[in-house]
Short mmCIF file of C-alpha atoms and ligand atoms in Angstrom, two decimals:
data_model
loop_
_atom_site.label_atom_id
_atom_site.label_comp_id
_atom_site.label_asym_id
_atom_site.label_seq_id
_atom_site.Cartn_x
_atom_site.Cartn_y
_atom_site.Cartn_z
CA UNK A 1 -19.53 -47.16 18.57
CA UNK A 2 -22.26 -46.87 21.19
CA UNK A 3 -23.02 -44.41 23.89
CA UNK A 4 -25.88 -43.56 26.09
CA UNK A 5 -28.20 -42.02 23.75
CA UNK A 6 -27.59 -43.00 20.66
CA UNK A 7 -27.09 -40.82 18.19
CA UNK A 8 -26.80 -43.98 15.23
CA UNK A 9 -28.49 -42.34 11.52
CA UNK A 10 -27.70 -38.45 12.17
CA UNK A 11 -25.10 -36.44 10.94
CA UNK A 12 -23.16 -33.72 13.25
CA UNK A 13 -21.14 -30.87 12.07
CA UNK A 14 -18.67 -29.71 14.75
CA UNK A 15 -17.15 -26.14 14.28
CA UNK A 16 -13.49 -25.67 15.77
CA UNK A 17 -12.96 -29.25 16.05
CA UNK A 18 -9.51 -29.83 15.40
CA UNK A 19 -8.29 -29.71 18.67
CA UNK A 20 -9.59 -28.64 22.35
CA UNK A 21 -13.46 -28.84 23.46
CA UNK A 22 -14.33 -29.36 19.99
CA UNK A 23 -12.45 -32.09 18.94
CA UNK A 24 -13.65 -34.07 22.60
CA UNK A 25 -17.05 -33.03 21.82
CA UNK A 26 -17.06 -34.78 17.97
CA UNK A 27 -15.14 -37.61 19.79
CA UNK A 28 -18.64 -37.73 21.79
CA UNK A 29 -20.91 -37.34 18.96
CA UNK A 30 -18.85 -40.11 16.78
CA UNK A 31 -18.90 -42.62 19.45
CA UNK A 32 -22.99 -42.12 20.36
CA UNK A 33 -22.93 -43.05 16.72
CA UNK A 34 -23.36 -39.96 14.67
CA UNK A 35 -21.24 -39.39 11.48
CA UNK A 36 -19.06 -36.58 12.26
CA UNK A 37 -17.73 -33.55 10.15
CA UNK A 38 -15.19 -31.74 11.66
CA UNK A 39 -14.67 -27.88 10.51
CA UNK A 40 -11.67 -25.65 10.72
CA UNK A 41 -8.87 -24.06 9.03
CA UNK A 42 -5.87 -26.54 10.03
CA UNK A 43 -6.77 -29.61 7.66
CA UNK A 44 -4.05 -31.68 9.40
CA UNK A 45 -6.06 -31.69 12.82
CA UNK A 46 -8.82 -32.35 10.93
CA UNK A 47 -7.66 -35.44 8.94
CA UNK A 48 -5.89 -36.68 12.25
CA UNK A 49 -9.87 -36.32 13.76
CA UNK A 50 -10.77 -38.30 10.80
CA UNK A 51 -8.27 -41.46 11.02
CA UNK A 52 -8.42 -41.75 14.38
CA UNK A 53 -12.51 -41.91 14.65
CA UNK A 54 -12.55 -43.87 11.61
CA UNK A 55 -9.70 -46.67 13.04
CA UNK A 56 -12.33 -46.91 16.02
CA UNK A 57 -15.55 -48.15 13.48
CA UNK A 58 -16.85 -44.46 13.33
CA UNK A 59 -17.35 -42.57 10.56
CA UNK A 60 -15.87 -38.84 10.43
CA UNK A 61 -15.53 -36.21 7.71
CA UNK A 62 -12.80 -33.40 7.27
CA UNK A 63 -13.91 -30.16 6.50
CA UNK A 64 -11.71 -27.27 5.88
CA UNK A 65 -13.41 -24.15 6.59
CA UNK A 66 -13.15 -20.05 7.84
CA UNK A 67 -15.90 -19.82 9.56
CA UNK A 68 -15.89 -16.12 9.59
CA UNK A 69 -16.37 -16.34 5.49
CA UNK A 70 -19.60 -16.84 4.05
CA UNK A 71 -18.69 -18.41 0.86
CA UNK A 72 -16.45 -20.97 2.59
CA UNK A 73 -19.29 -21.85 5.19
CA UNK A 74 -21.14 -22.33 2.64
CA UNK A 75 -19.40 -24.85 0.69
CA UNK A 76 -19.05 -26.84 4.24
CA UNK A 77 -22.48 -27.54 4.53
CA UNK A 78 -22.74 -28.25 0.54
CA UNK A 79 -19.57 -30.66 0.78
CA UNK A 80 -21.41 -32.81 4.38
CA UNK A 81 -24.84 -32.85 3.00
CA UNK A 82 -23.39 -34.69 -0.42
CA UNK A 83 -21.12 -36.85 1.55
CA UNK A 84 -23.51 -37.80 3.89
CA UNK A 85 -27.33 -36.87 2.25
CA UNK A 86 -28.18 -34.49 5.76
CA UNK A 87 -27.29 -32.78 8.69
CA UNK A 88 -28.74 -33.01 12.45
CA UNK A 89 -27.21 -31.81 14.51
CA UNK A 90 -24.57 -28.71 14.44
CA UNK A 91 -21.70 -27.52 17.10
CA UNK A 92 -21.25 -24.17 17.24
CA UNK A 93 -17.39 -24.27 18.36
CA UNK A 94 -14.85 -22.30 16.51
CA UNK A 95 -13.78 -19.74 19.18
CA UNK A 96 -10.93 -17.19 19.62
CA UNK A 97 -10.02 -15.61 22.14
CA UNK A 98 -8.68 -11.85 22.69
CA UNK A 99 -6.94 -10.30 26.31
CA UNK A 100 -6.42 -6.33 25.09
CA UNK A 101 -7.03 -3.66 27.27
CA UNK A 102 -9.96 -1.41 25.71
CA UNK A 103 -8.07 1.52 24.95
CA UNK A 104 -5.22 -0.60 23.27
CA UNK A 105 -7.36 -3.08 20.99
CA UNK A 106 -6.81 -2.69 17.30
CA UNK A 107 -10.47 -2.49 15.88
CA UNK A 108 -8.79 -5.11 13.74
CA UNK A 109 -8.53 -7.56 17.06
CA UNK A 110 -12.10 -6.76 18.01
CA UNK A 111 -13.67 -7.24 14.37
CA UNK A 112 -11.88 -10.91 14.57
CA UNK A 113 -12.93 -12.35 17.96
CA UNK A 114 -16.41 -10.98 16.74
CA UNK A 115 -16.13 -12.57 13.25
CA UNK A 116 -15.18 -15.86 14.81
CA UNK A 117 -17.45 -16.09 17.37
CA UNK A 118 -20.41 -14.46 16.66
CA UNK A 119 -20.66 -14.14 12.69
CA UNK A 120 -18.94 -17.36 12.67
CA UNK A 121 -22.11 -18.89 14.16
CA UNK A 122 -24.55 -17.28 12.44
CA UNK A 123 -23.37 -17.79 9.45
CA UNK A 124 -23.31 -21.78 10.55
CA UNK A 125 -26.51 -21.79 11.49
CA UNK A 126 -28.00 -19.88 8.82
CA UNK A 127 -26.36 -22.41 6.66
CA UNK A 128 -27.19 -26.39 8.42
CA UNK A 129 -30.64 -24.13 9.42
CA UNK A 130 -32.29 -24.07 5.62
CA UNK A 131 -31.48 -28.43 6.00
CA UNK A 132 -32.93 -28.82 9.52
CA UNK A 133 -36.07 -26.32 8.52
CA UNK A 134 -36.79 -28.36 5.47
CA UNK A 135 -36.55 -31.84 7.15
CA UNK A 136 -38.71 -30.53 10.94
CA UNK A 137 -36.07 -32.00 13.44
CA UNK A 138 -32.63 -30.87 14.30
CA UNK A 139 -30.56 -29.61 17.25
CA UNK A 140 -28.25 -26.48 17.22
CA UNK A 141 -25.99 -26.13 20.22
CA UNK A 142 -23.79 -23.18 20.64
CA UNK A 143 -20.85 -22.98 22.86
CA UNK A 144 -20.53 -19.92 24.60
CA UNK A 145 -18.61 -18.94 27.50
CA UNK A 146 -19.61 -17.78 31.72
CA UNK A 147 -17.36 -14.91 30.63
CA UNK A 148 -20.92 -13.84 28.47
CA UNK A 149 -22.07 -13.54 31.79
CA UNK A 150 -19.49 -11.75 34.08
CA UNK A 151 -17.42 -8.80 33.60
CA UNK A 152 -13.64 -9.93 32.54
CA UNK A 153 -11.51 -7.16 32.25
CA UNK A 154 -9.07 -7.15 29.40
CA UNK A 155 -12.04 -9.11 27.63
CA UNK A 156 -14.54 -6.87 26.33
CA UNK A 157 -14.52 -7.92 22.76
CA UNK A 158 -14.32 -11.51 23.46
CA UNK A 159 -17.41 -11.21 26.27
CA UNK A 160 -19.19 -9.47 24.04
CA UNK A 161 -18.92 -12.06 21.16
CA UNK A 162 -20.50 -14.77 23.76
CA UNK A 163 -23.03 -12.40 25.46
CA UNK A 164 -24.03 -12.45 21.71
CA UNK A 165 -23.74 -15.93 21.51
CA UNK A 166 -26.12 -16.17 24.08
CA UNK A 167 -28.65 -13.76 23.05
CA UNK A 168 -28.71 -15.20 19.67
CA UNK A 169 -29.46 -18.60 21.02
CA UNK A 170 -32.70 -17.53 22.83
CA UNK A 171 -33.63 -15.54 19.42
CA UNK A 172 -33.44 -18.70 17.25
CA UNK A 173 -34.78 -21.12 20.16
CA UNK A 174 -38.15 -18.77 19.56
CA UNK A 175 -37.59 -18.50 15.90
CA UNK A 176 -37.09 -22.32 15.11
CA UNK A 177 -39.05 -23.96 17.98
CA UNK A 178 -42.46 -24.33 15.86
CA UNK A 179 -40.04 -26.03 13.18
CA UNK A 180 -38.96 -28.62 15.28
CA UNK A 181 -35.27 -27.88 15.50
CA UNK A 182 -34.01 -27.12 19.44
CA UNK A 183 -31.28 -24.26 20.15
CA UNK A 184 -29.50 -24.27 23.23
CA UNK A 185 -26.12 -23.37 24.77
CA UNK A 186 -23.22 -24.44 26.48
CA UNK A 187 -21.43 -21.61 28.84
CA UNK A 188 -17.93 -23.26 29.97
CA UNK A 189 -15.53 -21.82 32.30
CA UNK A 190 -11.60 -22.85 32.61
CA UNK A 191 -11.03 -25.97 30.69
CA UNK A 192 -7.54 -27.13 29.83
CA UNK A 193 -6.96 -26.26 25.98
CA UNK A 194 -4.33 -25.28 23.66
CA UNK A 195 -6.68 -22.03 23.76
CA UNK A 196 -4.97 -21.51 27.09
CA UNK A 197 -1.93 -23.18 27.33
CA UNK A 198 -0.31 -20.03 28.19
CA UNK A 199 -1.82 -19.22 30.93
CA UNK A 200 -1.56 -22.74 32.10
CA UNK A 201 2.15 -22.77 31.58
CA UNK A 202 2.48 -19.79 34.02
CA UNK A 203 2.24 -21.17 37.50
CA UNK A 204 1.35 -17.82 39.42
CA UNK A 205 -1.23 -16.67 36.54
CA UNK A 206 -2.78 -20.26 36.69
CA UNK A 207 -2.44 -20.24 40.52
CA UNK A 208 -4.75 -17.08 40.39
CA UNK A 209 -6.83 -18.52 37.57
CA UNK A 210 -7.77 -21.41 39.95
CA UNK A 211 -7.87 -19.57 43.32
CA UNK A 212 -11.45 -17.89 41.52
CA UNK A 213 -12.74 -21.23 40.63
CA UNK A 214 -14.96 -22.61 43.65
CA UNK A 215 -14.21 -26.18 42.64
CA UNK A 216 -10.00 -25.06 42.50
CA UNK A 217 -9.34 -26.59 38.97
CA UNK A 218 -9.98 -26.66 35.64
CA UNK A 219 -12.24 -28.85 33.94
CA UNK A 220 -10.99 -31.51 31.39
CA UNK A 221 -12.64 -31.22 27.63
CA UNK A 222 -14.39 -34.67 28.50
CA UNK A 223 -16.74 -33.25 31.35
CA UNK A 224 -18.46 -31.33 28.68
CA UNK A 225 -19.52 -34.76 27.13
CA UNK A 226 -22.76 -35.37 28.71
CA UNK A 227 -24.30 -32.14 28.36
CA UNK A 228 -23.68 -32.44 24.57
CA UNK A 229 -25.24 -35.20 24.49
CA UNK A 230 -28.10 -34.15 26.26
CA UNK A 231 -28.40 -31.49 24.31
CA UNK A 232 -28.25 -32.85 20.89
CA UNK A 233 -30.31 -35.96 21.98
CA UNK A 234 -34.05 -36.93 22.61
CA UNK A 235 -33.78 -35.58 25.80
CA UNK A 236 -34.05 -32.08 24.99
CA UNK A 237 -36.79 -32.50 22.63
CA UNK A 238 -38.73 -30.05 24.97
CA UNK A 239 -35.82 -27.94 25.78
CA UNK A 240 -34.71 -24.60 23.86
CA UNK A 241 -33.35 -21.42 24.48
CA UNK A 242 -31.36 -22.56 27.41
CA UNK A 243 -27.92 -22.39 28.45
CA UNK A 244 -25.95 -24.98 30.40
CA UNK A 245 -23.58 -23.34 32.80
CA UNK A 246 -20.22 -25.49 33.40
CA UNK A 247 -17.72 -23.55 34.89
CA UNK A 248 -16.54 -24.77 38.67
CA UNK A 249 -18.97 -22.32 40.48
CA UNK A 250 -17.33 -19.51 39.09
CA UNK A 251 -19.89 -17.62 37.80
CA UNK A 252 -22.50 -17.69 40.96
CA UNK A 253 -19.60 -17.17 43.58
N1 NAP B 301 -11.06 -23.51 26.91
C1 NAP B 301 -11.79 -22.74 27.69
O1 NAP B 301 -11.43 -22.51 28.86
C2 NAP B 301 -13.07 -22.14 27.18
C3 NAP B 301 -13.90 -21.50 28.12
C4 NAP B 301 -15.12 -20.95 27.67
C5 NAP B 301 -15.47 -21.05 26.34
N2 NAP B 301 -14.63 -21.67 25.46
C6 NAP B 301 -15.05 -21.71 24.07
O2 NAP B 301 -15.01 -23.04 23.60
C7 NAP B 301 -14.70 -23.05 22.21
C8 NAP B 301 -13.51 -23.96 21.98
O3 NAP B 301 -12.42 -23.47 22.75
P1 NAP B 301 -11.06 -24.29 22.92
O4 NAP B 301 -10.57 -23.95 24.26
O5 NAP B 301 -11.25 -25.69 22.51
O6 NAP B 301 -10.16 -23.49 21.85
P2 NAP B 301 -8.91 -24.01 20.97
O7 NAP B 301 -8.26 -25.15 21.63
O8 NAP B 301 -8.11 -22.77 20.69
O9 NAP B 301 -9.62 -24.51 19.61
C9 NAP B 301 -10.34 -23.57 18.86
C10 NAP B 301 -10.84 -24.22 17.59
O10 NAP B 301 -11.52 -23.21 16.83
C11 NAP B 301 -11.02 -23.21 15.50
N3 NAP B 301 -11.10 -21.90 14.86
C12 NAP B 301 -10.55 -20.74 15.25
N4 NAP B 301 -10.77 -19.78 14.31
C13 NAP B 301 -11.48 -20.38 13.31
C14 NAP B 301 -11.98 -19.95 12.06
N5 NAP B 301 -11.80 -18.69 11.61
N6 NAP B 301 -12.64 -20.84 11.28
C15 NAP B 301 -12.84 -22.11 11.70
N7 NAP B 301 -12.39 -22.58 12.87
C16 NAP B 301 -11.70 -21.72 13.67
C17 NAP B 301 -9.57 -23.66 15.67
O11 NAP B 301 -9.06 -24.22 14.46
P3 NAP B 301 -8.17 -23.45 13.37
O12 NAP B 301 -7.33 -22.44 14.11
O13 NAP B 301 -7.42 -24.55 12.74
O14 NAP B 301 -9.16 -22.80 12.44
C18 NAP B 301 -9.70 -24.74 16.73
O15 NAP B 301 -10.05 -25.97 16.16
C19 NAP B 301 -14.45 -21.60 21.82
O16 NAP B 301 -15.61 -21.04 21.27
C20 NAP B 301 -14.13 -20.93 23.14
O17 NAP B 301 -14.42 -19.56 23.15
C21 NAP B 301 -13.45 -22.22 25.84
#
């Protein structure tokens, strides 16, 4: 498997990669060349990841994990450095999301979306970071959302989480810079996922959905692809702290 940049020698961890913009964005990583574990909580997704890299000549690694609990993160990155001797590069991808008006969100609801996407990713980090410290080199990309960046009603909790996202991506660009190891971000907006097949099966919610995106669609998990790569390749050697916006427009209209 070839791409670009290649990736050929490092090892990836992709959170949230059973299905959606994860599992397009280990797709990526496995076919610049990188071997590949996949993390989440549905194993099946995971082991379909797995057969169907490994039946194309790369090499892939299933990876059951909660993100949102510490012991189980921790035996991730325990279980991919002795399958595969190190880690690289890490996806921060495991995402729910939340649409509760304030007043009516169970604390329960809000403690979740930020469990999952904020704690979720600290507690990745914290873990692949003692492994990219030790070694000098390795690239952290967290995938955030323009909705860190707008105000979404009905989407407090979940805007919050990726505002924190963000925030904690500059903090660790500064933190780990002098170490060698690059943190940056990826902000998408509408992409077509199971994460909102709902909305996409309503045609007068997705009509309205599509009317505030500038470029009037979605964008497919694949258009992510080369940003990923540029951020987890040589070319952002120099590059930290930043966040890619990919959204349609929608966030500067
Ligand atoms: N699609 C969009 O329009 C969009 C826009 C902006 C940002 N994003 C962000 O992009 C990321 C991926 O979104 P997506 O659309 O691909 O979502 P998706 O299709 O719903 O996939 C989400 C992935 O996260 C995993 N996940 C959820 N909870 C988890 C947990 N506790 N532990 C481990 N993994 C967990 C899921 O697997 P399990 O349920 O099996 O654990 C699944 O593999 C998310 O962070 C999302 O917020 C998406």
């Amino acid at each position: 498997m070839t791409g670009k940049e290649s990736l050929d020698g490092k090892v990836a961890i992709v959170t949230g990669a059973g299905r959606g913009l994860g599992r397009s964005m280990a797709l990526a990583l496995a076919r610049a060349g990188a071997r590949v574990a996949v993390a989440a909580r549905t194993a099946a997704e995971l082991d379909a990841f797995v057969e169907e890299t490994e039946r194309a000549g790369g090499k892939a690694f299933a990876c059951p994990t909660d993100i949102t609990d510490e012991d189980s993160v921790e035996r991730m990155v325990r279980a991919v450095t002795g399958r595969f001797g190190r880690v690289d590069i890490l996806v921060n991808n495991s995402g729910i999301v939340a649409s509760t008006p304030l007043v009516d969100q169970p604390a329960e609801e809000w403690d979740r979306v930020i469990a999952t996407n904020l704690r979720g990713t600290y507690l990745a980090t914290r873990a692949v970071g003692r492994h990219l410290l030790a070694q000098g080199s390795g690239k952290v990309v967290n995938i955030a959302s323009n909705f860190a960046l707008q105000g979404v009603a009905g989407h407090a909790a979940y805007s919050a989480s990726k505002a924190g996202v963000i925030a904690f991506t500059r903090s660790m660009a500064i933190e780990w810079a002098p170490h060698g190891v690059q943190v940056n971000a990826i902000a998408p907006g509408y992409f077509a996922t199971p994460l909102n097949a709902g909305l996409r099966a309503d045609a007068n919610t997705l009509a309205k959905v599509v009317r505030a995106i500038p470029a009037r669609r979605m964008g497919e998990p694949d258009e992510l692809r080369p940003w990923l790569l540029l951020l987890t390749g040589r070319a952002s050697d120099f590059m930290t702290g930043e966040v890619i916006v990919i959204d349609g427009g929608q966030s500067v209209r």
